[in-house]
CSV table of C-alpha atoms in Angstrom, one decimal:
chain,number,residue,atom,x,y,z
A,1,UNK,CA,55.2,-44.6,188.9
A,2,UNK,CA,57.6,-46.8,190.7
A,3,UNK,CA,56.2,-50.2,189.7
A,4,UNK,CA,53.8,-51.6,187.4
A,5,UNK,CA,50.9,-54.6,188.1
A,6,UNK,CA,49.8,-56.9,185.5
A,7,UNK,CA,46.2,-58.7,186.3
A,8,UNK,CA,44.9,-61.0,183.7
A,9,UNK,CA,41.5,-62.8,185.0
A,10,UNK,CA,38.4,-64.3,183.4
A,11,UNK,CA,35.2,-63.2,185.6
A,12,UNK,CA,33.0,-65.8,183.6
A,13,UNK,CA,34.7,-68.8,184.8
A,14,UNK,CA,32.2,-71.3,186.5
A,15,UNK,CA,33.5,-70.8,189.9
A,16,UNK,CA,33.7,-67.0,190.2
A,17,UNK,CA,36.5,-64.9,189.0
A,18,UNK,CA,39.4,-67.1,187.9
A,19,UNK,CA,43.6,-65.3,188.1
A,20,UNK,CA,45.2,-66.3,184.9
A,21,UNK,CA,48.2,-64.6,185.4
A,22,UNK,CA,49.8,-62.3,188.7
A,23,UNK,CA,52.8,-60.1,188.0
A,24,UNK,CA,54.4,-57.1,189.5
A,25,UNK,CA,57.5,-54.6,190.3
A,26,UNK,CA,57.2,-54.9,186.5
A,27,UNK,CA,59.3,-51.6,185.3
A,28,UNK,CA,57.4,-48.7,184.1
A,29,UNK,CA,59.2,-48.5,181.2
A,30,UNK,CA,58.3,-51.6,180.2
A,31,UNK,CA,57.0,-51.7,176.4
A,32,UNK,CA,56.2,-54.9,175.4
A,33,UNK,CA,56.2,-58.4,177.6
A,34,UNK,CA,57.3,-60.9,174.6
A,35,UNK,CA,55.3,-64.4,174.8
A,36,UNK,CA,56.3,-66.9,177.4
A,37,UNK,CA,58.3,-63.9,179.2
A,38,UNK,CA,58.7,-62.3,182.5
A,39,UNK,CA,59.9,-58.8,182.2
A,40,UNK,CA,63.0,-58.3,184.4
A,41,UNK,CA,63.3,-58.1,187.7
A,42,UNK,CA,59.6,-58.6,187.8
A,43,UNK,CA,57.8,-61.3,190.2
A,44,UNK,CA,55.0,-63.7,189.8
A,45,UNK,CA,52.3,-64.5,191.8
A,46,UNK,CA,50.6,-68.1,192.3
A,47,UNK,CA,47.6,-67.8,189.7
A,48,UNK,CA,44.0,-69.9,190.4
A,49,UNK,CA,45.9,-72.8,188.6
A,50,UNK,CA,48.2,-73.3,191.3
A,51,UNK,CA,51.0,-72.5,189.4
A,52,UNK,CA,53.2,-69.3,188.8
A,53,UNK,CA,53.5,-69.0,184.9
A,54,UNK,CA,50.6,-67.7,182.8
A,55,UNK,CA,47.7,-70.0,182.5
A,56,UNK,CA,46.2,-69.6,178.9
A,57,UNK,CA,42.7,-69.6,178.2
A,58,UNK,CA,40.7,-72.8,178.8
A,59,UNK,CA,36.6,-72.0,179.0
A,60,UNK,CA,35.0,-75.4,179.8
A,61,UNK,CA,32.4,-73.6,177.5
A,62,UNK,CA,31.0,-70.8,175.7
A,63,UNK,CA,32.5,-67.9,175.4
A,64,UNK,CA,34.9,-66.0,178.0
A,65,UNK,CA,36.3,-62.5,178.5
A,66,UNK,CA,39.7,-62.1,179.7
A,67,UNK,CA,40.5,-58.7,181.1
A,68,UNK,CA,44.2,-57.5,180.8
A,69,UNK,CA,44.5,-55.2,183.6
A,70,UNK,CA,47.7,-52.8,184.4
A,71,UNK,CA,48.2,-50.5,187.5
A,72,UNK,CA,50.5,-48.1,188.2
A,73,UNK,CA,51.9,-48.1,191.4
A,74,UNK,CA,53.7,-45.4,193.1
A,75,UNK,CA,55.9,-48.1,195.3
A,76,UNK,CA,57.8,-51.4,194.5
A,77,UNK,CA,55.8,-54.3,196.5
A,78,UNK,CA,57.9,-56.7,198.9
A,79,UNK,CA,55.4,-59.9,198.7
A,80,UNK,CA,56.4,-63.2,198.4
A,81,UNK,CA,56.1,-65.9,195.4
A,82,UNK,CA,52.7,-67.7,197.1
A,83,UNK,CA,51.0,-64.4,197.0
A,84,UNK,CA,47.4,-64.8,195.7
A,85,UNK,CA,45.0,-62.3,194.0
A,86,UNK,CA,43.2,-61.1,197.2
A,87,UNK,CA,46.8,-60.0,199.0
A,88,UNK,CA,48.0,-58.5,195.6
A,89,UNK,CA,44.9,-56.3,195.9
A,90,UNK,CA,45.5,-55.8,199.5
A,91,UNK,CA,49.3,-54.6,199.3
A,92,UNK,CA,48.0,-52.1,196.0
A,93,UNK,CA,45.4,-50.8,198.5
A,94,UNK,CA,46.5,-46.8,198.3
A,95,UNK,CA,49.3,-46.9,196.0
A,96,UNK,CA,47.3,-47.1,192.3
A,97,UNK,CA,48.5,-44.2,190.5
A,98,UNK,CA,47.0,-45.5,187.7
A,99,UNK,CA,44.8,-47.8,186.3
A,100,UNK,CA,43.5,-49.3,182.6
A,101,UNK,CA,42.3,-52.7,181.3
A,102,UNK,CA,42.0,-54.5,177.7
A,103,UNK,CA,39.3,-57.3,177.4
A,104,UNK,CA,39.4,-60.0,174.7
A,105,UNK,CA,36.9,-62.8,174.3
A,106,UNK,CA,37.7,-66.4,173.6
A,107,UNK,CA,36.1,-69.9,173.3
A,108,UNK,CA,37.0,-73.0,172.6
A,109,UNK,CA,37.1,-74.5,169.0
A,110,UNK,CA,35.3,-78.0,169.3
């Protein structure tokens, strides 16, 4: 692998699927990503917030899945900071090498 992809989304979100987090050219040897880091080198995409950072979990109710998803990549992607989820998929079109996914649930305490 060249590059790495990091997807974090909740699919139960009112409005559809909602992009917590866009990241990639993250370096395959990459381990760990610490809390409230970017790995080096690696960009950010605008997330369904409207911002670049990570967006933490925030269900207006119930209980949510968020799906941690990681592709390997067998190229380094040339996209620019505004990049949303549907032109990340587009430019990973026919490079995914590999693929996995972790899912965690969370609601809000009240």
């Amino acid at each position: 692998a060249k590059s790495l992809v990091l997807i974090v989304d909740d699919p139960d979100a009112p409005v559809g699927t909602w992009n917590h987090w866009l990241v990639w050219n993250i370096d395959p040897r990459t381990k760990e990503i610490q809390e409230n880091a970017v790995p080096p080198k690696a960009s950010l995409g605008m997330n369904d917030f409207g911002k670049r950072p990570y967006g933490g979990p925030a269900p207006p109710s119930g209980v949510h899945r968020y799906f941690f998803k990681v592709y390997a990549l067998d190229t380094v992607l040339d996209l620019p900071p505004s990049t949303r989820r549907a032109a990340l998929d587009k430019a990973m079109q026919g490079h995914i090498l590999a693929e996995g996914q972790l899912m965690g649930k969370y609601t809000r305490k009240r």
